[in-house]
Amino acid sequence: MAIANDFRRSELVAGLVRSINQHATREARFMEFCGGHTVAILKNGIRQLLPPAIALTSGPGCPVCVTDNADLDKAIALARLPNLIMASFGDMLRVPGSSSSLQEARAAGSDIRIVYSPLDALELARTNPQKSVVFLAVGFETTAPGVAASVLQAKKEGLKNYYILSLHKLCPPITKVLLDSGEINIHGLICPGHVSAIIGSNPWQFIARDYGIPCVVSGFEPLDILQCVDMLTQQVARKEAKVEIAYKRSVTPQGNLTAIKIMEQVFQPAPSCWRGVGKVADSGLVLKPEFKDFDAELNFDFDPGPTKTQKGCICGDILRGVKTPQECKLFRKVCTPMSPVGPCMVSSEGSCAAYYHYGEEDVR
Amino acid sequence: MSDKVLLAHGSGGKLAHEIIHNNFLSALDNPILNQLDDSAIINAEGKLAFTTDSYVVQPIFFPGGDIGKLAICGTVNDLAMVGAKPLYLSLAFIIEEGLPIKDLRKIIASIKETADEAGVIIVTGDTKVVNRGSADRLFINTAGIGIIPPGVNISGHNAQPGDAVIINGTIGDHGIAVLSQREGLGFTTKLESDCSPLNGLVAEMLEVSNAIRCLRDPTRGGLASTLNELAEQSGVSIRIEEDKIPVREEVGSACEMLGLDPLHVANEGKLVAIVDAEDAEAIVARMQKNQYGRDAAIIGEVQEEHPGRVVMKTRLGTSRIVDMLVGEPLPRIC
Ligand code: SF4
């Protein structure tokens, strides 16, 4: 069986590569929005299969990386409060803020726990009724429904010690800002798979319609990505711009209606700060007024201190797709996953970490 | 008698005596341990191998094993990886007060069963109980002594260009089985940890070939980290083929979902062998007859250029660098 599958796979790969080569009649640059795609592309050496006319650029799609220093500082200041447990995804701990990180705060005595889901944080709140538990809610549309569900559950149970610090961000609005900036010149968008599984492919329609840029939603398997690149290349060759799905097993045009409903029940859009971009209207999520008792920002007094940026780190430019990690003077020399200077080197989906681990050097 | 471990159980007084006799000595009973002197007295002749490791796995019971089985297998395997025949182990427990006695008993029974299977005996031990919060339920340390048969020379420094790289079965089973027990990851699986003692398998491999150059168990950090260590130590490069590395379907799809690389996921019953290419097929054939080597396969070869580097030919036919794991493998957020 395994051999038949391998054979079938190499046939499919060869077919897609042939088609991409055939249709790549002019130069085209595609941006993969999602950090998960950046990792998959490097890990599978997908660039080695593409003709020179097709270039791939990384985008802003790593929720850890786009979190602004000012927001990280808020999380760190909150975590330092007495009688408080901060619950966070593991990736966030090592990300440097203006002058410290959650990891440093933890070493200095703050009670910070790594959790795998907001439900773990909810459980912490139940088992530690004498303490406040704050869940550091980082992520795109993918994680927001789960966090919304945890807030609803806390309300139902009458939990008075569960809070979230909502740093949620929304993908379509930031894409619009990047395109409007005129800084990037792309001919196709590889739309994020997990995000689109929630919101559907329809929210990307404006990019095809208003900017004339083809959009294809992709999964994370190498074959998904090749299929996506093939579909984009074909649209470019035919001078079309429409939204297609190369990840039909998980994504529909309408998305996951239950998840969207629960997200809209609990959250409302708000301005949000993106690393390297600044404040973007309606690109974040805050709790609706009826859930304000769960909002950590409204219920605690804390001082995040002055915001500073990491000297020499060009994460902001990388997230906007303007520069690549190799163009950073600190890359590999000063900044490594062991001692990261910026978030793109910390996160498992950060571009700098992906380039560091999987290299672009000639490995053949 | 309390059904939980209390601080007083570690005090050295009557309660301590009771917990040791009722739980440890009754289960692990053997003439050397039963002496209860301050040190175990053993006879050994030949070249000795000596190793130690501490075990802090969470949760302490997981599908396919528990912290006790792990503590025996880990140390037995470390001895086996230098070609030693493991003989004697020490066993030290650090218990957080409140651990149910029945959990303690279960773990000791599992230690006994695993030690019997591996043919080792526990000759000395220690128990400490600490305040709630000073440990996470239970930590175990084991140390082990084994004897290296004459003529056996296995070390991470011995790999030579042209050698074959072998793995004894599917990778990532332990890490994913343990991860699946954590709450909120949103997946369930029937997957079991591969936790097992490998000294029997190694002994059989040594019967077939005297050209086994390196052995190493790819535990934390996974296969990727072990291959990098070996490439570094021997000053060679290693080239592996993704297609040839056995990965269970459940592990593959869990890794895809969580954004992990199976090459970085921990194993507890796996070994990497670097052997003379001429003997490789005979060794693999013999391994496949052992229950812990059924899926054994040749996964790559040792090369001369780019010392220290590990490169993988992917399923797509492209190549990429295989790096060491940095930090913990963490499920992705997005
Ligand atoms: S290499 Fe380090 S310093 Fe440079 S952009 Fe990336 S994270 Fe920032």
XYZ file of C-alpha atoms and ligand atoms in Angstrom:
706
model
C 0.000 0.000 0.000
C 2.640 2.450 1.082
C 4.543 1.896 -2.138
C 1.452 2.454 -4.274
C 0.810 5.707 -2.396
C 4.357 6.878 -2.919
C 4.116 6.046 -6.583
C 0.812 7.857 -6.895
C 2.243 10.851 -5.066
C 5.280 11.178 -7.288
C 2.994 10.963 -10.326
C 0.825 13.765 -8.925
C 3.859 15.890 -8.090
C 5.302 15.392 -11.566
C 1.944 16.298 -13.144
C 1.610 19.511 -11.111
C 5.203 20.557 -11.752
C 4.697 19.956 -15.483
C 1.555 22.080 -15.482
C 3.215 24.911 -13.520
C 6.125 24.936 -15.969
C 3.749 24.970 -18.911
C 1.715 27.895 -17.611
C 4.549 29.980 -16.156
C 4.869 32.040 -19.296
C 5.608 35.250 -17.415
C 7.163 36.276 -14.132
C 4.865 36.088 -11.151
C 5.295 36.587 -7.419
C 2.908 34.872 -5.021
C 2.635 35.722 -1.348
C 1.927 32.954 1.123
C -0.016 34.776 3.830
C 0.416 32.095 6.440
C 3.532 31.227 8.438
C 2.469 27.581 8.340
C 2.819 27.734 4.568
C 6.244 29.378 4.803
C 7.394 26.479 6.980
C 5.860 23.843 4.684
C 7.397 25.427 1.572
C 10.886 25.474 3.078
C 10.573 22.113 4.766
C 9.590 20.385 1.563
C 11.989 22.279 -0.662
C 9.079 23.364 -2.848
C 11.019 26.230 -4.427
C 13.387 23.659 -5.938
C 10.486 22.385 -8.034
C 9.340 25.763 -9.374
C 10.517 27.436 -12.580
C 12.581 30.631 -12.123
C 9.623 32.734 -13.275
C 7.635 31.882 -10.147
C 8.705 33.514 -6.872
C 7.214 32.982 -3.418
C 7.221 35.681 -0.700
C 6.324 35.264 2.962
C 3.529 37.311 4.472
C 2.258 38.447 7.871
C 0.608 35.167 8.835
C 2.270 34.278 12.117
C 0.099 35.385 15.054
C 3.035 35.354 17.473
C 5.191 37.484 15.176
C 2.628 40.170 14.399
C 1.901 40.817 18.079
C 3.231 44.293 18.762
C 5.731 45.035 21.520
C 3.191 47.295 23.242
C 0.790 44.349 23.521
C 3.527 41.988 24.700
C 4.418 44.560 27.362
C 0.798 44.556 28.527
C 0.873 40.769 28.877
C 4.152 40.877 30.796
C 2.903 43.649 33.121
C -0.289 41.699 33.793
C 1.636 38.513 34.509
C 3.638 40.358 37.170
C 0.534 41.169 39.225
C 0.252 39.240 42.479
C -2.350 36.504 42.866
C -2.669 36.084 39.138
C -2.011 33.116 36.876
C -1.228 33.940 33.260
C -2.081 31.100 30.879
C -0.381 31.236 27.503
C 0.459 29.201 24.436
C 4.071 28.064 24.722
C 5.328 29.998 21.708
C 4.577 33.340 23.386
C 6.839 32.802 26.385
C 10.150 33.431 24.693
C 9.033 36.362 22.551
C 10.935 39.451 23.644
C 8.839 42.527 24.470
C 10.286 46.020 24.984
C 12.500 45.111 27.904
C 11.550 41.635 29.082
C 9.676 38.484 28.091
C 7.086 36.274 29.754
C 9.824 33.721 30.263
C 11.887 36.243 32.200
C 8.836 37.254 34.202
C 8.256 33.593 35.030
C 11.858 33.141 36.147
C 11.397 36.221 38.373
C 8.459 34.564 40.094
C 5.342 35.318 38.025
C 2.930 32.399 37.786
C 2.791 31.702 34.042
C 1.507 28.380 32.763
C 1.774 26.930 29.284
C -1.595 25.717 28.021
C -2.665 24.102 24.787
C -6.126 25.595 24.599
C -8.334 28.175 26.342
C -10.168 25.217 27.915
C -7.006 24.416 29.874
C -7.028 28.023 31.121
C -10.672 27.682 32.121
C -9.798 24.587 34.120
C -7.040 26.562 35.881
C -9.671 29.139 36.862
C -11.921 26.421 38.279
C -9.177 24.773 40.308
C -7.686 28.062 41.590
C -10.749 29.998 42.756
C -8.669 32.238 45.030
C -6.589 33.526 42.079
C -7.320 35.425 38.880
C -6.562 33.496 35.706
C -5.826 35.479 32.542
C -5.675 33.699 29.205
C -3.370 35.403 26.720
C -5.626 35.203 23.673
C -3.289 35.418 20.695
C -4.218 34.189 17.256
C -6.192 34.731 14.095
C -9.756 33.707 13.258
C -8.586 30.130 13.861
C -8.257 30.455 17.634
C -10.923 33.115 18.279
C -13.951 30.735 18.260
C -12.363 28.514 20.933
C -11.638 31.544 23.112
C -15.198 32.801 22.578
C -16.487 29.385 23.673
C -14.380 29.541 26.842
C -15.846 32.951 27.722
C -19.394 31.690 27.186
C -18.660 28.648 29.314
C -17.147 30.802 32.090
C -20.259 32.986 32.034
C -22.519 29.934 32.200
C -20.622 28.530 35.166
C -20.569 31.913 36.875
C -16.760 31.900 37.069
C -15.651 35.265 38.463
C -11.891 34.765 38.157
C -11.458 34.023 34.435
C -10.246 36.778 32.094
C -8.804 37.057 28.638
C -6.357 39.571 27.199
C -7.638 39.666 23.635
C -4.859 40.258 21.137
C -6.780 38.510 18.355
C -6.144 39.646 14.830
C -8.089 39.339 11.604
C -6.480 38.322 8.322
C -8.432 39.995 5.496
C -8.078 43.584 6.870
C -4.268 43.402 7.165
C -4.021 41.975 3.661
C -5.919 44.999 2.389
C -3.523 47.346 4.193
C -0.479 45.600 2.696
C -1.934 45.802 -0.811
C -2.923 49.460 -0.372
C 0.583 50.366 0.803
C 1.927 49.685 -2.683
C 5.100 48.289 -1.071
C 4.579 44.789 -2.338
C 4.095 43.737 -5.889
C 2.332 40.396 -5.952
C 0.445 38.534 -8.644
C -1.290 35.983 -6.492
C -2.210 35.248 -2.895
C -1.860 31.847 -1.239
C -4.676 32.243 1.277
C -4.339 30.677 4.756
C -5.933 27.244 5.099
C -6.868 27.034 8.771
C -8.141 30.616 8.902
C -10.258 30.041 5.793
C -11.640 26.827 7.266
C -13.325 29.153 9.790
C -14.149 32.272 7.753
C -14.578 30.539 4.386
C -13.082 31.654 1.088
C -15.661 34.417 0.470
C -13.910 37.061 2.644
C -11.015 36.978 0.118
C -13.280 37.944 -2.787
C -12.461 41.660 -2.493
C -8.830 40.971 -3.340
C -9.698 39.303 -6.632
C -12.407 41.846 -7.389
C -10.841 45.153 -6.278
C -7.138 44.438 -6.838
C -7.311 41.948 -9.690
C -5.135 39.513 -7.741
C -5.888 35.770 -7.967
C -6.499 34.081 -4.610
C -6.274 30.345 -3.877
C -6.830 28.837 -0.417
C -4.240 26.155 0.286
C -3.777 23.313 2.757
C -0.430 22.516 4.337
C 0.552 19.282 2.640
C 3.179 19.730 -0.070
C 0.696 18.515 -2.682
C -1.879 21.112 -1.551
C 0.690 23.863 -1.941
C 1.820 22.695 -5.378
C -1.792 22.470 -6.500
C -2.384 25.991 -5.197
C 0.680 27.361 -7.020
C -0.507 25.601 -10.176
C -3.974 27.166 -9.908
C -2.490 30.631 -9.327
C -0.069 30.218 -12.244
C -2.929 29.203 -14.513
C -5.025 32.207 -13.450
C -2.074 34.499 -14.154
C -1.552 32.893 -17.575
C -5.234 33.357 -18.385
C -5.181 36.896 -16.943
C -7.961 35.955 -14.545
C -8.477 36.929 -10.929
C -10.823 34.810 -8.877
C -10.992 33.017 -5.573
C -10.437 29.269 -5.700
C -9.956 26.550 -3.103
C -7.135 24.014 -3.299
C -8.095 22.667 0.135
C -11.640 21.458 -0.408
C -11.401 18.803 2.312
C -11.465 21.560 4.954
C -12.639 24.811 3.361
C -15.963 25.957 1.900
C -16.905 29.396 0.524
C -19.137 30.129 3.564
C -16.824 28.768 6.238
C -17.768 27.215 9.559
C -21.046 28.954 10.402
C -21.172 27.691 13.994
C -17.680 29.010 14.702
C -18.429 32.346 13.057
C -21.640 32.695 15.061
C -20.004 32.070 18.415
C -17.159 34.460 17.519
C -19.654 37.207 16.605
C -21.679 36.565 19.735
C -18.696 37.292 22.008
C -16.363 39.588 20.061
C -16.607 42.746 18.014
C -14.025 44.210 15.603
C -11.658 46.831 17.010
C -8.450 48.563 15.967
C -5.350 46.471 16.521
C -1.600 47.096 16.463
C 0.472 44.988 14.066
C 4.229 44.722 14.303
C 5.828 46.614 11.454
C 2.521 48.115 10.329
C 0.989 49.951 13.267
C -2.661 50.443 14.119
C -5.131 48.991 11.629
C -8.842 49.730 11.965
C -11.156 46.769 12.516
C -8.297 44.276 12.330
C -8.603 43.002 15.889
C -11.261 41.596 18.187
C -12.372 42.846 21.607
C -15.013 41.428 23.925
C -18.476 42.899 23.473
C -19.710 45.151 26.327
C -21.872 42.388 27.819
C -18.709 40.337 28.410
C -16.626 43.170 29.880
C -16.285 41.329 33.202
C -13.979 38.893 31.395
C -11.779 41.549 29.788
C -8.386 41.636 31.540
C -7.612 45.094 30.156
C -10.679 46.601 31.844
C -10.408 44.756 35.143
C -6.788 45.158 36.224
C -4.510 48.082 36.938
C -1.135 47.601 35.334
C 1.623 49.646 33.778
C 3.248 48.226 30.638
C 5.965 50.904 30.673
C 7.478 52.592 27.614
C 7.493 50.723 24.292
C 10.834 50.080 22.636
C 11.766 48.152 19.502
C 14.585 45.645 19.048
C 17.583 47.369 17.488
C 18.547 45.990 14.101
C 15.606 43.575 13.889
C 13.698 43.831 10.620
C 10.789 41.536 11.568
C 8.354 44.301 10.636
C 9.685 44.470 7.069
C 9.692 40.685 6.793
C 6.079 40.494 7.953
C 5.084 43.035 5.313
C 6.778 40.897 2.674
C 9.250 43.666 1.850
C 12.409 41.899 3.048
C 13.607 38.327 3.585
C 15.316 36.995 6.731
C 18.662 36.725 4.925
C 18.596 40.491 4.466
C 18.706 40.991 8.230
C 22.245 41.696 9.432
C 21.601 39.818 12.665
C 20.226 36.648 11.006
C 22.230 33.558 12.021
C 25.045 35.738 13.424
C 23.498 37.368 16.463
C 19.950 36.106 16.155
C 19.385 32.345 16.389
C 16.573 30.207 17.812
C 18.752 29.720 20.903
C 19.040 33.471 21.483
C 16.344 35.135 19.395
C 16.334 38.912 18.957
C 12.905 39.220 17.340
C 9.686 37.194 17.380
C 10.168 35.828 13.839
C 13.064 33.764 15.207
C 11.075 32.482 18.208
C 7.818 31.309 16.761
C 7.651 27.892 15.142
C 5.895 29.637 12.258
C 8.187 32.630 12.089
C 9.956 33.227 8.788
C 13.371 33.698 10.363
C 13.107 30.431 12.315
C 11.907 28.586 9.201
C 14.819 29.915 7.108
C 17.192 29.132 9.931
C 16.062 25.518 10.325
C 15.423 24.455 6.784
C 17.955 26.622 5.036
C 17.926 27.804 1.488
C 21.503 26.821 0.839
C 22.152 24.319 -1.902
C 21.578 20.955 -0.295
C 21.549 18.812 -3.396
C -2.905 3.430 56.754
C -3.304 6.522 54.570
C -4.138 5.928 50.916
C -1.876 8.802 49.915
C 1.840 9.401 50.273
C 2.427 11.807 53.182
C 5.404 13.992 54.016
C 6.030 11.735 57.017
C 6.575 8.828 54.656
C 9.867 10.412 53.693
C 10.946 11.242 57.230
C 13.065 8.185 57.846
C 10.843 7.098 60.726
C 8.326 4.305 61.117
C 6.127 5.444 58.234
C 9.119 5.526 55.910
C 10.034 2.035 56.929
C 6.489 0.949 56.242
C 6.247 2.450 52.759
C 9.563 0.941 51.727
C 8.801 -2.531 53.018
C 5.197 -2.697 51.891
C 5.695 -1.264 48.461
C 9.256 -1.369 47.211
C 10.879 -4.352 48.896
C 7.894 -6.650 48.558
C 7.721 -6.006 44.826
C 11.369 -5.740 43.856
C 12.622 -8.475 46.162
C 16.123 -9.851 45.338
C 19.083 -10.981 47.476
C 21.267 -7.931 46.796
C 18.530 -5.377 47.496
C 17.279 -7.308 50.526
C 20.591 -6.751 52.336
C 19.445 -3.162 53.008
C 22.967 -1.961 53.733
C 24.011 1.558 52.815
C 25.409 0.373 49.490
C 24.684 -2.590 47.280
C 27.573 -4.985 46.939
C 27.910 -6.563 43.509
C 30.401 -8.621 41.560
C 31.345 -7.476 38.078
C 34.162 -8.313 35.752
C 35.164 -6.723 32.457
C 34.663 -3.322 30.909
C 31.856 -1.539 32.770
C 29.321 0.876 31.298
C 27.671 3.241 33.782
C 24.850 5.729 33.127
C 22.115 7.727 34.862
C 18.972 9.585 33.879
C 16.035 11.335 35.572
C 12.430 10.944 34.495
C 9.857 13.714 34.848
C 7.207 12.755 32.267
C 3.702 14.298 32.461
C 1.249 12.590 32.690
C 2.859 9.810 34.733
C 0.528 7.221 33.174
C 0.239 7.311 29.387
C -0.956 4.873 26.732
C 1.618 2.108 26.416
C 3.478 2.847 29.625
C 4.105 4.938 32.698
C 6.956 6.804 34.345
C 8.205 3.564 35.976
C 8.503 1.623 32.741
C 10.149 4.657 31.185
C 12.689 4.918 33.997
C 13.803 1.329 33.445
C 13.740 1.361 29.640
C 15.579 4.676 29.405
C 18.518 3.568 31.489
C 18.605 0.008 30.095
C 18.634 1.489 26.592
C 21.417 3.956 27.395
C 23.538 0.972 28.461
C 22.531 -1.038 25.397
C 23.532 1.867 23.115
C 27.201 1.319 23.936
C 26.766 -2.413 23.414
C 26.702 -3.215 27.135
C 24.674 -6.008 28.705
C 22.691 -4.166 31.406
C 22.854 -5.846 34.829
C 22.143 -3.641 37.845
C 20.025 -0.543 38.349
C 19.525 1.925 41.161
C 16.096 3.465 41.666
C 15.369 6.782 43.404
C 11.907 8.303 43.844
C 11.080 11.923 44.597
C 7.386 11.950 45.458
C 5.141 14.977 45.836
C 3.028 14.464 48.956
C -0.491 13.369 48.124
C 0.385 10.801 45.458
C -2.139 7.960 45.832
C -0.489 4.821 47.210
C -2.276 2.782 44.585
C -0.562 4.815 41.829
C 2.757 4.228 43.532
C 2.052 0.485 43.649
C 1.089 0.413 39.980
C 4.306 2.143 39.030
C 6.442 -0.174 41.131
C 4.709 -3.200 39.574
C 5.444 -1.829 36.142
C 9.084 -1.266 37.134
C 9.311 -4.873 38.265
C 7.759 -6.188 35.060
C 10.018 -4.112 32.816
C 13.149 -4.917 34.801
C 12.327 -8.642 34.552
C 11.841 -8.379 30.815
C 15.148 -6.579 30.411
C 16.900 -9.038 32.729
C 18.156 -6.379 35.148
C 17.785 -6.206 38.904
C 17.265 -3.196 41.143
C 20.020 -3.384 43.722
C 19.675 -0.115 45.603
C 17.129 2.625 46.024
C 15.956 5.752 47.788
C 12.666 7.528 48.474
C 12.087 11.180 49.309
C 8.773 12.908 49.824
C 8.563 16.672 49.209
C 5.942 19.350 49.909
C 3.079 19.859 47.524
C 4.276 22.014 44.647
C 7.959 21.123 45.128
C 7.669 18.288 42.588
C 5.092 17.326 40.000
C 3.563 14.096 41.406
C 6.586 11.872 40.924
C 10.140 12.119 39.647
C 12.310 9.031 39.229
C 16.051 8.708 38.807
C 17.718 5.485 37.773
C 21.379 4.681 37.263
C 22.603 1.496 35.641
C 25.668 -0.663 35.276
C 26.333 -3.026 32.406
C 29.206 -5.050 31.041
C 30.592 -4.553 27.555
C 31.483 -7.864 25.894
C 35.076 -8.146 24.667
C 35.573 -6.867 21.109
C 32.549 -4.573 21.091
C 33.402 -0.965 20.249
C 30.363 1.205 19.722
C 30.515 4.997 19.865
C 29.031 8.061 18.256
C 32.488 8.828 16.854
C 32.720 5.717 14.671
C 30.536 6.459 11.625
C 32.383 6.242 8.295
C 31.439 7.407 4.804
C 29.577 4.644 3.018
C 27.982 3.228 6.195
C 24.257 2.513 6.268
C 21.816 4.168 8.699
C 19.148 1.920 10.231
C 16.093 2.614 12.410
C 14.251 -0.184 14.239
C 10.695 1.034 13.574
C 8.134 3.833 13.388
C 9.153 7.220 14.784
C 7.266 9.682 16.991
C 4.927 7.181 18.698
C 5.912 8.094 22.266
C 5.779 11.864 21.880
C 2.403 11.876 20.165
C 0.916 9.298 22.574
C 1.930 11.475 25.548
C 0.800 14.696 23.871
C -2.587 13.149 23.076
C -3.193 12.802 26.817
C -2.935 16.523 27.384
C -6.240 18.277 27.568
C -7.569 20.497 24.899
C -5.437 19.319 22.001
C -8.583 18.160 20.326
C -7.506 14.747 19.205
C -7.784 11.261 20.535
C -5.835 8.315 19.276
C -5.353 4.653 19.995
C -1.666 5.240 19.622
C 0.605 3.769 22.282
C 4.060 4.840 23.377
C 6.830 2.668 21.964
C 8.516 2.603 25.399
C 10.477 -0.685 25.517
C 13.808 -2.167 26.581
C 16.077 -2.648 23.576
C 18.967 -4.616 25.091
C 17.645 -7.906 23.684
C 17.430 -6.456 20.194
C 20.947 -5.040 20.421
C 22.327 -8.384 21.604
C 20.805 -10.056 18.544
C 22.223 -7.397 16.227
C 25.666 -7.985 17.719
C 25.330 -11.697 16.945
C 24.912 -10.936 13.228
C 27.604 -8.306 12.784
C 30.792 -7.054 14.365
C 30.670 -3.916 12.241
C 28.025 -1.981 14.182
C 29.698 1.396 14.592
C 27.195 3.654 16.367
C 23.997 3.051 18.289
C 21.839 5.764 19.811
C 18.281 6.022 21.066
C 16.479 9.010 19.573
C 14.535 10.081 22.683
C 13.873 13.797 23.320
C 14.690 15.828 20.235
C 13.721 12.905 18.029
C 15.487 11.244 15.133
C 16.617 14.599 13.731
C 18.595 15.540 16.827
C 20.207 12.089 17.122
C 21.352 12.079 13.502
C 22.802 15.568 13.917
C 24.693 14.472 17.037
C 26.130 11.457 15.258
C 27.097 13.470 12.159
C 28.785 16.030 14.383
C 30.632 13.498 16.567
C 31.906 11.449 13.647
C 32.669 14.436 11.402
C 30.543 13.086 8.532
C 27.267 14.007 6.873
C 24.162 11.857 6.857
C 21.690 11.672 4.010
C 18.289 10.149 4.704
C 15.228 9.548 2.563
C 11.829 10.635 3.837
C 10.083 7.800 1.994
C 12.073 5.176 3.835
C 11.464 6.429 7.368
C 8.611 4.473 8.962
C 5.913 6.789 10.377
C 2.502 5.583 11.542
C -0.416 7.212 9.829
C -1.824 8.471 13.172
C 1.506 10.086 14.003
C 1.767 11.662 10.570
C -1.683 13.199 10.721
C -1.359 14.343 14.352
C 1.916 16.047 13.401
C 0.293 17.703 10.423
C -2.525 18.981 12.607
C -0.254 20.249 15.375
C 2.433 21.641 13.133
C 5.111 19.284 14.457
C 7.804 17.414 12.576
C 7.838 13.632 13.274
C 11.620 13.844 13.033
C 11.581 16.022 16.167
C 9.105 13.977 18.191
C 10.394 11.841 21.079
C 10.737 8.050 21.002
C 11.346 5.674 23.906
C 11.800 2.366 22.137
C 13.781 3.313 19.076
C 17.411 3.039 18.125
C 19.467 4.402 15.267
C 22.273 2.105 14.132
C 25.085 3.121 11.844
C 26.657 -0.022 10.419
C 28.977 -1.217 7.690
C 26.842 -1.156 4.536
C 27.859 -4.735 3.732
C 26.224 -6.055 6.896
C 23.200 -3.743 6.792
C 20.720 -6.071 5.160
C 21.593 -9.045 7.351
C 21.229 -6.855 10.447
C 17.849 -5.512 9.347
C 16.623 -9.042 8.537
C 17.564 -10.176 12.034
C 16.005 -7.082 13.636
C 12.727 -7.716 11.859
C 12.423 -11.040 13.688
C 12.483 -9.257 17.069
C 9.225 -7.728 18.344
C 10.979 -4.373 18.784
C 12.442 -4.366 15.291
C 9.582 -5.541 13.141
C 9.529 -2.357 11.046
C 13.307 -1.975 10.937
C 14.560 -0.284 7.777
C 17.630 1.218 6.172
C 16.842 4.929 5.999
C 19.979 6.509 4.647
C 23.724 6.577 4.348
C 26.784 8.285 5.721
C 28.691 10.622 3.397
C 31.926 12.510 3.534
C 31.204 16.065 2.328
C 29.679 18.804 4.548
C 30.651 17.225 7.876
C 28.062 17.698 10.621
C 25.150 18.168 8.271
C 22.039 16.022 7.909
C 20.125 16.289 4.646
C 16.874 14.610 3.709
C 15.519 13.774 0.298
C 11.840 14.668 0.674
C 8.906 12.760 -0.768
C 8.744 15.391 -3.486
C 12.270 14.523 -4.581
C 13.659 17.831 -3.262
C 16.276 18.101 -0.533
C 16.338 19.931 2.734
C 18.466 20.337 5.807
C 17.361 18.410 8.881
C 18.167 20.478 11.947
C 18.317 19.745 15.652
C 15.265 20.562 17.668
C 15.622 23.830 19.580
C 13.537 24.077 22.745
C 10.354 22.079 23.180
C 8.232 20.936 20.267
C 5.130 23.087 20.718
C 1.834 22.733 18.930
C 1.166 25.658 16.648
C -1.339 28.361 17.476
C -2.654 28.946 13.986
S 16.799 37.419 12.093
Fe 16.234 37.963 14.185
S 16.693 40.124 14.342
Fe 16.622 39.629 12.158
S 14.524 40.035 11.558
Fe 14.609 37.888 12.101
S 14.021 37.854 14.252
Fe 14.523 39.979 13.784
